[in-house]
């Protein structure tokens, strides 16, 4: 495909960056657009996944019909079927009139199912039927209806894991992911980080008629070194803060460093005065999150290295992975190489990198057992820190409230 087609699509949708992985994702979207198959877009939160279903719709024969985006994680479980498939008058209390669902509204067009892993199992069954035969029934109706839609779904979850845990139907997973598009995390996009930072700075100045901030080479270096757990969304927030508080200035490396969260701590904003806000607690918390993230990354890596074995392991009961060897630096994703292992499976940020001094001695660190143990502990602590408030806890953990709710039940953390 001609390179200028990729450039045109980027221009049209306002996608900044020349990273080869990103361009490959755009290329795949353009390639698959005219072919009427389901597409699954994967990638971390904030990487720009939402551009892709739009590209696919706009370059498909369905472009003149409707495009409806649904955030599956944001709709309460009790109403999602009715939102997607519609309902009959009187189907439930409050159903005062017949209502069309998105799948009917979008007939002939495209439905984008964001955070698709959040769909309840009962909804998954209905969705599978739509994908297989185009058939569905309104809630409270026994009349089969037909619709002609294309589905593009997105997720930041490891779907193989969701399937292994019985949270997602395997048959639906394969149906949805006829073609997959992976959006790379920001930290892997090299020079794009500077491009995006300058773009966000100039956008802000244009919009609010302020003097633009600019960045020293050291400041740009800091941006490139940071891990960006929140990806492009987080970068824009950082630049917005600087645009406000350093208006018109040339941002130095030091100033930029101050603006970026200490890497590991960026997952756990601890409010001053809240329980566990003392330094020791904070460091332990950081560690838990780090271990949690790392185990996920290692799990992903392992799956890539030994695809057949890993599914068996993912299904094994707790503790079955105790014999797994500690990760060696060579086997780690490059994004983690700047951390040094201090104990098997436990890695702390290098103090020289970000000013975080890892004082917790290795003996005091509870051994990382299974991913579930670590996850349970991370959630328990986050809940305690937020006085049991689920909304705040979910926000802190970068998961949806529904996921949090499910995990609370799953782990008996009520
Ligand atoms: N390459 C990019 N160029 C410009 N803006 C981007 C880029 N990637 C992401 N964004 C912006 O970052 C924000 C987060 O993107 P979004 O698609 O919502 O992420 P995701 O759905 O993967 O969580 C959006 O405002 C989006 O416009
Ligand atoms: Mg999104």
Tab-separated table of C-alpha atoms and ligand atoms in Angstrom:
chain	number	residue	atom	x	y	z
A	1	UNK	CA	0.000	0.000	0.000
A	2	UNK	CA	1.249	3.392	-0.912
A	3	UNK	CA	2.848	5.185	1.981
A	4	UNK	CA	0.902	8.360	1.224
A	5	UNK	CA	-2.343	6.557	1.968
A	6	UNK	CA	-1.075	5.981	5.493
A	7	UNK	CA	-0.038	9.646	5.711
A	8	UNK	CA	-3.460	10.757	4.481
A	9	UNK	CA	-5.246	8.652	7.077
A	10	UNK	CA	-3.015	10.002	9.827
A	11	UNK	CA	-3.691	13.554	8.706
A	12	UNK	CA	-7.416	13.033	8.446
A	13	UNK	CA	-7.727	11.579	11.936
A	14	UNK	CA	-5.092	13.768	13.580
A	15	UNK	CA	-2.757	10.908	14.381
A	16	UNK	CA	0.704	12.167	15.231
A	17	UNK	CA	3.792	10.001	14.878
A	18	UNK	CA	5.999	8.135	12.441
A	19	UNK	CA	6.814	5.125	14.550
A	20	UNK	CA	6.926	2.036	12.314
A	21	UNK	CA	4.753	-0.013	14.682
A	22	UNK	CA	2.133	2.740	14.732
A	23	UNK	CA	2.237	3.109	10.961
A	24	UNK	CA	1.908	-0.619	10.595
A	25	UNK	CA	-1.244	-0.513	12.728
A	26	UNK	CA	-2.688	2.227	10.483
A	27	UNK	CA	-1.699	0.234	7.426
A	28	UNK	CA	-3.466	-2.852	8.753
A	29	UNK	CA	-6.605	-0.832	9.486
A	30	UNK	CA	-6.616	0.540	5.929
A	31	UNK	CA	-6.021	-2.912	4.491
A	32	UNK	CA	-8.802	-4.573	6.425
A	33	UNK	CA	-11.284	-1.688	6.102
A	34	UNK	CA	-12.931	-2.782	2.827
A	35	UNK	CA	-13.091	-6.426	3.908
A	36	UNK	CA	-16.156	-7.021	6.039
A	37	UNK	CA	-14.571	-8.945	8.927
A	38	UNK	CA	-14.471	-8.318	12.659
A	39	UNK	CA	-11.366	-6.597	13.991
A	40	UNK	CA	-9.926	-6.585	17.491
A	41	UNK	CA	-7.751	-3.618	18.448
A	42	UNK	CA	-5.421	-4.272	21.371
A	43	UNK	CA	-3.078	-2.013	23.274
A	44	UNK	CA	-2.625	-0.343	26.638
A	45	UNK	CA	-4.948	2.333	27.866
A	46	UNK	CA	-4.361	5.747	26.266
A	47	UNK	CA	-2.492	4.488	23.199
A	48	UNK	CA	-5.052	5.800	20.717
A	49	UNK	CA	-7.040	2.641	20.061
A	50	UNK	CA	-10.147	4.663	19.247
A	51	UNK	CA	-8.687	5.953	15.981
A	52	UNK	CA	-8.675	2.487	14.464
A	53	UNK	CA	-12.373	1.592	14.362
A	54	UNK	CA	-12.944	5.063	12.917
A	55	UNK	CA	-10.408	4.488	10.164
A	56	UNK	CA	-11.921	1.093	9.427
A	57	UNK	CA	-15.427	2.537	9.185
A	58	UNK	CA	-14.409	5.547	7.115
A	59	UNK	CA	-12.556	3.462	4.538
A	60	UNK	CA	-15.210	0.760	4.282
A	61	UNK	CA	-18.301	0.526	2.055
A	62	UNK	CA	-20.278	1.140	5.263
A	63	UNK	CA	-18.991	4.689	5.564
A	64	UNK	CA	-22.344	6.307	4.756
A	65	UNK	CA	-24.178	4.290	7.393
A	66	UNK	CA	-23.871	4.847	11.112
A	67	UNK	CA	-20.863	4.378	13.320
A	68	UNK	CA	-21.741	3.792	16.957
A	69	UNK	CA	-19.118	3.574	19.692
A	70	UNK	CA	-20.081	1.774	22.880
A	71	UNK	CA	-17.934	1.683	25.993
A	72	UNK	CA	-18.824	-1.721	27.403
A	73	UNK	CA	-17.072	-0.950	30.675
A	74	UNK	CA	-19.171	2.123	31.378
A	75	UNK	CA	-22.651	0.629	31.024
A	76	UNK	CA	-24.070	-1.048	34.135
A	77	UNK	CA	-24.486	-4.783	33.789
A	78	UNK	CA	-28.239	-4.545	34.312
A	79	UNK	CA	-28.876	-2.302	31.308
A	80	UNK	CA	-26.262	-3.365	28.793
A	81	UNK	CA	-28.459	-5.870	26.940
A	82	UNK	CA	-31.169	-3.300	26.583
A	83	UNK	CA	-28.688	-0.682	25.337
A	84	UNK	CA	-27.186	-3.004	22.762
A	85	UNK	CA	-30.229	-4.956	21.631
A	86	UNK	CA	-33.126	-2.706	22.648
A	87	UNK	CA	-36.173	-3.682	24.666
A	88	UNK	CA	-39.907	-4.176	24.360
A	89	UNK	CA	-42.331	-1.944	26.132
A	90	UNK	CA	-42.895	-3.410	29.607
A	91	UNK	CA	-39.827	-5.673	29.462
A	92	UNK	CA	-38.824	-4.341	32.889
A	93	UNK	CA	-39.831	-1.602	35.292
A	94	UNK	CA	-39.259	1.675	33.537
A	95	UNK	CA	-39.472	0.264	30.017
A	96	UNK	CA	-42.355	2.547	29.127
A	97	UNK	CA	-41.832	2.294	25.392
A	98	UNK	CA	-40.151	0.033	22.897
A	99	UNK	CA	-36.579	1.108	22.337
A	100	UNK	CA	-34.126	0.297	19.575
A	101	UNK	CA	-30.685	-0.876	20.609
A	102	UNK	CA	-27.381	0.161	19.065
A	103	UNK	CA	-27.205	-2.970	16.943
A	104	UNK	CA	-30.476	-2.043	15.306
A	105	UNK	CA	-29.625	1.676	15.040
A	106	UNK	CA	-26.340	0.889	13.343
A	107	UNK	CA	-27.877	-1.461	10.770
A	108	UNK	CA	-25.676	-1.280	7.682
A	109	UNK	CA	-22.896	0.406	9.628
A	110	UNK	CA	-20.238	-0.297	12.237
A	111	UNK	CA	-20.414	-0.811	15.992
A	112	UNK	CA	-17.287	-0.161	18.001
A	113	UNK	CA	-17.247	-2.152	21.241
A	114	UNK	CA	-14.652	-0.526	23.474
A	115	UNK	CA	-13.405	-2.425	26.558
A	116	UNK	CA	-15.054	-5.523	25.157
A	117	UNK	CA	-13.604	-7.798	27.858
A	118	UNK	CA	-16.025	-6.135	30.272
A	119	UNK	CA	-19.098	-7.607	28.610
A	120	UNK	CA	-21.079	-9.878	30.939
A	121	UNK	CA	-21.221	-13.528	29.857
A	122	UNK	CA	-24.938	-13.378	29.081
A	123	UNK	CA	-24.354	-10.449	26.735
A	124	UNK	CA	-21.449	-12.302	25.174
A	125	UNK	CA	-23.840	-15.102	24.184
A	126	UNK	CA	-26.183	-12.627	22.485
A	127	UNK	CA	-23.281	-10.944	20.748
A	128	UNK	CA	-21.989	-14.243	19.421
A	129	UNK	CA	-25.344	-14.869	17.819
A	130	UNK	CA	-25.277	-11.468	16.118
A	131	UNK	CA	-21.814	-12.201	14.779
A	132	UNK	CA	-22.742	-15.640	13.544
A	133	UNK	CA	-26.114	-14.984	11.988
A	134	UNK	CA	-26.949	-11.290	12.328
A	135	UNK	CA	-29.837	-12.327	14.567
A	136	UNK	CA	-30.869	-10.888	17.898
A	137	UNK	CA	-33.919	-10.368	20.089
A	138	UNK	CA	-34.924	-7.282	21.988
A	139	UNK	CA	-35.009	-7.726	25.772
A	140	UNK	CA	-38.461	-8.952	26.668
A	141	UNK	CA	-39.256	-10.049	23.128
A	142	UNK	CA	-39.326	-13.479	21.540
A	143	UNK	CA	-39.246	-12.163	18.021
A	144	UNK	CA	-36.001	-12.689	16.166
A	145	UNK	CA	-34.735	-9.631	14.306
A	146	UNK	CA	-31.936	-9.243	11.790
A	147	UNK	CA	-29.259	-6.629	11.556
A	148	UNK	CA	-26.242	-6.140	9.340
A	149	UNK	CA	-23.379	-4.674	11.268
A	150	UNK	CA	-19.652	-4.876	11.355
A	151	UNK	CA	-18.037	-5.121	14.759
A	152	UNK	CA	-14.725	-3.613	15.695
A	153	UNK	CA	-13.784	-4.267	19.315
A	154	UNK	CA	-10.982	-2.952	21.502
A	155	UNK	CA	-9.427	-4.052	24.740
A	156	UNK	CA	-6.467	-3.291	26.963
A	157	UNK	CA	-6.841	-6.649	28.662
A	158	UNK	CA	-5.020	-9.833	27.963
A	159	UNK	CA	-7.883	-11.681	26.298
A	160	UNK	CA	-6.199	-15.077	26.515
A	161	UNK	CA	-6.124	-14.603	30.258
A	162	UNK	CA	-9.776	-13.533	30.364
A	163	UNK	CA	-10.616	-16.689	28.425
A	164	UNK	CA	-8.483	-18.872	30.711
A	165	UNK	CA	-10.274	-17.392	33.724
A	166	UNK	CA	-13.668	-18.138	32.242
A	167	UNK	CA	-14.591	-14.468	32.007
A	168	UNK	CA	-14.707	-14.387	28.247
A	169	UNK	CA	-16.096	-16.934	25.817
A	170	UNK	CA	-13.416	-18.474	23.713
A	171	UNK	CA	-15.666	-18.845	20.661
A	172	UNK	CA	-16.574	-15.166	20.839
A	173	UNK	CA	-12.939	-14.177	21.254
A	174	UNK	CA	-12.054	-15.942	18.001
A	175	UNK	CA	-15.052	-14.462	16.229
A	176	UNK	CA	-14.134	-10.951	17.296
A	177	UNK	CA	-10.485	-11.243	16.450
A	178	UNK	CA	-10.545	-12.416	12.854
A	179	UNK	CA	-7.984	-9.670	12.349
A	180	UNK	CA	-6.013	-8.089	15.168
A	181	UNK	CA	-4.406	-4.693	15.270
A	182	UNK	CA	-1.912	-3.973	18.008
A	183	UNK	CA	-1.330	-0.374	18.983
A	184	UNK	CA	2.156	0.075	20.471
A	185	UNK	CA	2.658	1.633	23.905
A	186	UNK	CA	4.009	5.182	23.845
A	187	UNK	CA	7.309	4.253	25.506
A	188	UNK	CA	8.173	2.169	22.437
A	189	UNK	CA	7.597	4.993	19.982
A	190	UNK	CA	10.933	6.812	20.402
A	191	UNK	CA	10.934	10.153	18.682
A	192	UNK	CA	7.137	10.273	18.472
A	193	UNK	CA	7.086	11.256	22.126
A	194	UNK	CA	8.802	14.577	21.329
A	195	UNK	CA	6.571	15.114	18.307
A	196	UNK	CA	3.463	14.604	20.398
A	197	UNK	CA	4.754	16.823	23.211
A	198	UNK	CA	5.411	19.710	20.790
A	199	UNK	CA	2.060	19.171	19.131
A	200	UNK	CA	0.157	19.215	22.426
A	201	UNK	CA	2.100	22.318	23.534
A	202	UNK	CA	1.258	24.198	20.347
A	203	UNK	CA	-2.377	23.019	20.388
A	204	UNK	CA	-2.740	24.324	23.919
A	205	UNK	CA	-1.176	27.691	23.077
A	206	UNK	CA	-3.430	28.002	20.037
A	207	UNK	CA	-6.567	27.119	21.886
A	208	UNK	CA	-6.013	29.319	24.939
A	209	UNK	CA	-4.004	32.064	23.213
A	210	UNK	CA	-1.043	31.695	25.508
A	211	UNK	CA	2.683	31.731	24.822
A	212	UNK	CA	3.709	28.156	24.014
A	213	UNK	CA	6.045	26.228	26.260
A	214	UNK	CA	9.105	24.805	24.593
A	215	UNK	CA	11.409	22.026	25.669
A	216	UNK	CA	15.158	21.777	26.096
A	217	UNK	CA	16.870	18.707	24.628
A	218	UNK	CA	17.253	17.432	28.220
A	219	UNK	CA	13.526	17.863	28.840
A	220	UNK	CA	12.730	15.877	25.703
A	221	UNK	CA	15.210	13.253	26.861
A	222	UNK	CA	13.306	12.929	30.143
A	223	UNK	CA	10.079	12.414	28.225
A	224	UNK	CA	11.655	9.662	26.191
A	225	UNK	CA	12.998	7.888	29.254
A	226	UNK	CA	9.747	7.877	31.189
A	227	UNK	CA	7.589	4.731	31.058
A	228	UNK	CA	4.227	6.365	30.288
A	229	UNK	CA	1.837	3.892	31.908
A	230	UNK	CA	-1.043	6.126	30.791
A	231	UNK	CA	0.461	6.535	27.304
A	232	UNK	CA	-0.603	9.420	25.056
A	233	UNK	CA	-3.391	10.473	27.391
A	234	UNK	CA	-0.903	10.864	30.223
A	235	UNK	CA	1.554	12.746	28.009
A	236	UNK	CA	-1.120	15.247	27.089
A	237	UNK	CA	-1.931	15.791	30.749
A	238	UNK	CA	1.716	16.437	31.577
A	239	UNK	CA	2.076	18.917	28.725
A	240	UNK	CA	-1.159	20.650	29.711
A	241	UNK	CA	0.137	21.141	33.250
A	242	UNK	CA	3.368	22.586	31.928
A	243	UNK	CA	1.517	24.800	29.472
A	244	UNK	CA	-0.399	26.267	32.395
A	245	UNK	CA	2.357	26.579	34.971
A	246	UNK	CA	5.366	27.194	32.746
A	247	UNK	CA	3.664	29.361	30.113
A	248	UNK	CA	6.104	30.666	27.531
A	249	UNK	CA	9.081	29.100	29.257
A	250	UNK	CA	11.796	26.834	27.970
A	251	UNK	CA	11.312	23.723	30.109
A	252	UNK	CA	14.595	22.357	31.460
A	253	UNK	CA	15.391	18.722	32.119
A	254	UNK	CA	15.108	19.312	35.838
A	255	UNK	CA	11.729	21.004	35.527
A	256	UNK	CA	10.475	18.147	33.400
A	257	UNK	CA	11.733	15.575	35.877
A	258	UNK	CA	9.772	17.294	38.605
A	259	UNK	CA	6.642	17.094	36.480
A	260	UNK	CA	6.892	13.369	35.858
A	261	UNK	CA	5.777	10.984	38.579
A	262	UNK	CA	8.487	8.764	39.994
A	263	UNK	CA	7.960	5.867	37.634
A	264	UNK	CA	6.757	3.161	39.958
A	265	UNK	CA	4.665	5.547	42.014
A	266	UNK	CA	2.782	6.702	38.966
A	267	UNK	CA	0.337	3.862	39.458
A	268	UNK	CA	-0.634	4.769	42.980
A	269	UNK	CA	-1.450	8.377	43.724
A	270	UNK	CA	-1.425	8.430	47.533
A	271	UNK	CA	-3.292	11.304	49.073
A	272	UNK	CA	-1.511	13.117	51.880
A	273	UNK	CA	-2.929	12.220	55.265
A	274	UNK	CA	-4.696	9.142	53.978
A	275	UNK	CA	-3.979	5.886	55.779
A	276	UNK	CA	-0.759	4.372	54.544
A	277	UNK	CA	0.612	7.650	53.322
A	278	UNK	CA	3.804	7.335	55.280
A	279	UNK	CA	6.857	6.754	53.261
A	280	UNK	CA	7.349	3.100	54.139
A	281	UNK	CA	3.796	2.214	53.199
A	282	UNK	CA	4.126	4.159	50.007
A	283	UNK	CA	7.215	2.317	48.975
A	284	UNK	CA	5.682	-1.051	49.680
A	285	UNK	CA	2.685	-0.022	47.656
A	286	UNK	CA	4.888	0.976	44.768
A	287	UNK	CA	6.551	-2.342	44.949
A	288	UNK	CA	3.315	-4.254	44.825
A	289	UNK	CA	2.218	-2.409	41.762
A	290	UNK	CA	5.544	-2.912	40.144
A	291	UNK	CA	5.488	-6.628	40.819
A	292	UNK	CA	1.956	-6.820	39.573
A	293	UNK	CA	2.806	-5.080	36.329
A	294	UNK	CA	5.960	-7.022	35.907
A	295	UNK	CA	4.313	-10.365	36.346
A	296	UNK	CA	1.868	-9.400	33.670
A	297	UNK	CA	4.663	-8.426	31.348
A	298	UNK	CA	6.574	-11.621	32.048
A	299	UNK	CA	3.403	-13.622	31.529
A	300	UNK	CA	2.946	-11.944	28.139
A	301	UNK	CA	6.551	-12.523	27.246
A	302	UNK	CA	6.379	-16.137	28.266
A	303	UNK	CA	3.350	-16.631	26.099
A	304	UNK	CA	5.265	-15.262	23.158
A	305	UNK	CA	8.236	-17.518	23.822
A	306	UNK	CA	6.354	-20.711	24.612
A	307	UNK	CA	2.839	-20.374	23.253
A	308	UNK	CA	1.737	-23.978	23.822
A	309	UNK	CA	2.937	-24.351	27.391
A	310	UNK	CA	1.594	-21.073	28.657
A	311	UNK	CA	-2.077	-21.813	28.230
A	312	UNK	CA	-1.663	-24.909	30.384
A	313	UNK	CA	0.121	-22.811	32.980
A	314	UNK	CA	-2.515	-20.108	32.921
A	315	UNK	CA	-5.089	-22.738	33.772
A	316	UNK	CA	-3.038	-24.309	36.549
A	317	UNK	CA	-4.135	-23.744	40.151
A	318	UNK	CA	-2.507	-21.151	42.412
A	319	UNK	CA	1.068	-21.814	43.294
A	320	UNK	CA	1.702	-23.926	40.250
A	321	UNK	CA	4.148	-21.366	38.992
A	322	UNK	CA	6.399	-21.416	42.052
A	323	UNK	CA	8.999	-23.365	40.201
A	324	UNK	CA	9.228	-20.741	37.481
A	325	UNK	CA	12.755	-19.373	37.315
A	326	UNK	CA	13.295	-15.722	38.235
A	327	UNK	CA	13.445	-13.487	35.220
A	328	UNK	CA	16.858	-12.609	33.958
A	329	UNK	CA	17.505	-9.090	32.769
A	330	UNK	CA	18.125	-10.423	29.295
A	331	UNK	CA	14.664	-11.963	29.155
A	332	UNK	CA	12.920	-8.797	30.240
A	333	UNK	CA	11.129	-6.376	27.988
A	334	UNK	CA	13.421	-3.488	27.165
A	335	UNK	CA	11.153	-1.172	29.074
A	336	UNK	CA	12.156	-2.929	32.265
A	337	UNK	CA	15.828	-3.234	31.652
A	338	UNK	CA	16.512	0.019	33.404
A	339	UNK	CA	15.313	-1.594	36.623
A	340	UNK	CA	17.679	-3.832	38.474
A	341	UNK	CA	16.517	-7.051	40.145
A	342	UNK	CA	17.103	-7.031	43.909
A	343	UNK	CA	15.534	-10.396	44.612
A	344	UNK	CA	14.069	-13.083	42.408
A	345	UNK	CA	11.082	-11.617	40.702
A	346	UNK	CA	11.379	-8.296	42.489
A	347	UNK	CA	12.705	-5.258	40.762
A	348	UNK	CA	13.146	-1.729	42.013
A	349	UNK	CA	13.759	1.381	40.009
A	350	UNK	CA	17.369	2.372	39.914
A	351	UNK	CA	17.779	5.289	42.324
A	352	UNK	CA	19.850	7.259	39.870
A	353	UNK	CA	17.077	7.126	37.307
A	354	UNK	CA	14.308	8.958	38.986
A	355	UNK	CA	15.314	9.908	42.479
A	356	UNK	CA	13.284	7.171	44.124
A	357	UNK	CA	15.384	5.538	46.785
A	358	UNK	CA	14.445	1.917	47.253
A	359	UNK	CA	15.044	1.496	50.979
A	360	UNK	CA	12.898	-1.565	51.512
A	361	UNK	CA	15.296	-4.397	52.259
A	362	UNK	CA	14.771	-7.531	50.240
A	363	UNK	CA	14.042	-9.722	53.309
A	364	UNK	CA	11.005	-7.649	54.171
A	365	UNK	CA	9.417	-8.014	50.812
A	366	UNK	CA	6.655	-10.572	50.805
A	367	UNK	CA	7.488	-13.125	48.147
A	368	UNK	CA	5.489	-12.712	44.980
A	369	UNK	CA	3.404	-15.845	44.757
A	370	UNK	CA	0.801	-15.946	42.079
A	371	UNK	CA	-0.483	-13.102	40.017
A	372	UNK	CA	-3.829	-13.558	41.764
A	373	UNK	CA	-2.277	-13.165	45.222
A	374	UNK	CA	-0.547	-10.003	44.183
A	375	UNK	CA	-3.642	-8.657	42.521
A	376	UNK	CA	-5.783	-9.378	45.551
A	377	UNK	CA	-3.294	-7.629	47.800
A	378	UNK	CA	-3.004	-4.628	45.481
A	379	UNK	CA	-6.772	-4.237	45.401
A	380	UNK	CA	-7.156	-4.731	49.152
A	381	UNK	CA	-4.641	-2.011	49.866
A	382	UNK	CA	-6.054	0.390	47.326
A	383	UNK	CA	-9.523	-0.098	48.850
A	384	UNK	CA	-8.184	0.561	52.327
A	385	UNK	CA	-6.415	3.686	51.159
A	386	UNK	CA	-9.609	4.982	49.589
A	387	UNK	CA	-11.726	4.094	52.618
A	388	UNK	CA	-13.560	1.477	50.579
A	389	UNK	CA	-14.750	3.980	47.978
A	390	UNK	CA	-14.941	1.979	44.776
A	391	UNK	CA	-14.950	4.794	42.291
A	392	UNK	CA	-11.745	6.263	43.676
A	393	UNK	CA	-10.157	2.834	44.001
A	394	UNK	CA	-10.998	1.902	40.422
A	395	UNK	CA	-9.563	5.199	39.178
A	396	UNK	CA	-6.391	4.671	41.134
A	397	UNK	CA	-5.923	1.165	39.775
A	398	UNK	CA	-6.730	2.196	36.192
A	399	UNK	CA	-9.541	-0.338	35.950
A	400	UNK	CA	-13.274	0.095	35.438
A	401	UNK	CA	-15.632	0.071	38.395
A	402	UNK	CA	-17.210	-3.061	37.027
A	403	UNK	CA	-13.899	-4.884	36.933
A	404	UNK	CA	-13.183	-3.744	40.473
A	405	UNK	CA	-16.590	-4.900	41.622
A	406	UNK	CA	-16.050	-8.285	40.050
A	407	UNK	CA	-12.622	-8.671	41.580
A	408	UNK	CA	-13.914	-7.699	45.029
A	409	UNK	CA	-16.449	-10.486	44.740
A	410	UNK	CA	-13.965	-12.908	43.244
A	411	UNK	CA	-11.462	-12.366	46.036
A	412	UNK	CA	-14.043	-11.997	48.795
A	413	UNK	CA	-12.835	-8.516	49.692
A	414	UNK	CA	-16.249	-7.153	50.709
B	1	LIG	N1	-0.834	9.256	17.879
B	1	LIG	C1	-1.658	10.147	18.438
B	1	LIG	N2	-1.704	11.416	17.955
B	1	LIG	C2	-2.513	12.326	18.516
B	1	LIG	N3	-3.322	12.091	19.543
B	1	LIG	C3	-3.336	10.857	20.055
B	1	LIG	C4	-2.513	9.817	19.525
B	1	LIG	N4	-2.742	8.697	20.229
B	1	LIG	C5	-3.650	9.006	21.159
B	1	LIG	N5	-4.034	10.300	21.053
B	1	LIG	C6	-4.998	10.978	21.920
B	1	LIG	O1	-4.856	10.437	23.218
B	1	LIG	C7	-6.120	10.245	23.827
B	1	LIG	C8	-6.302	8.810	24.213
B	1	LIG	O2	-6.577	8.035	23.070
B	1	LIG	P1	-7.699	6.898	23.079
B	1	LIG	O3	-7.925	6.455	21.681
B	1	LIG	O4	-8.879	7.345	23.853
B	1	LIG	O5	-6.913	5.774	23.870
B	1	LIG	P2	-7.383	4.309	24.241
B	1	LIG	O6	-8.753	4.112	23.645
B	1	LIG	O7	-6.345	3.437	23.643
B	1	LIG	O8	-7.385	4.279	25.742
B	1	LIG	C9	-7.150	10.723	22.837
B	1	LIG	O9	-7.501	12.030	23.170
B	1	LIG	C10	-6.423	10.676	21.521
B	1	LIG	O10	-6.913	11.637	20.631
B	2	LIG	MG1	-10.455	4.146	24.974
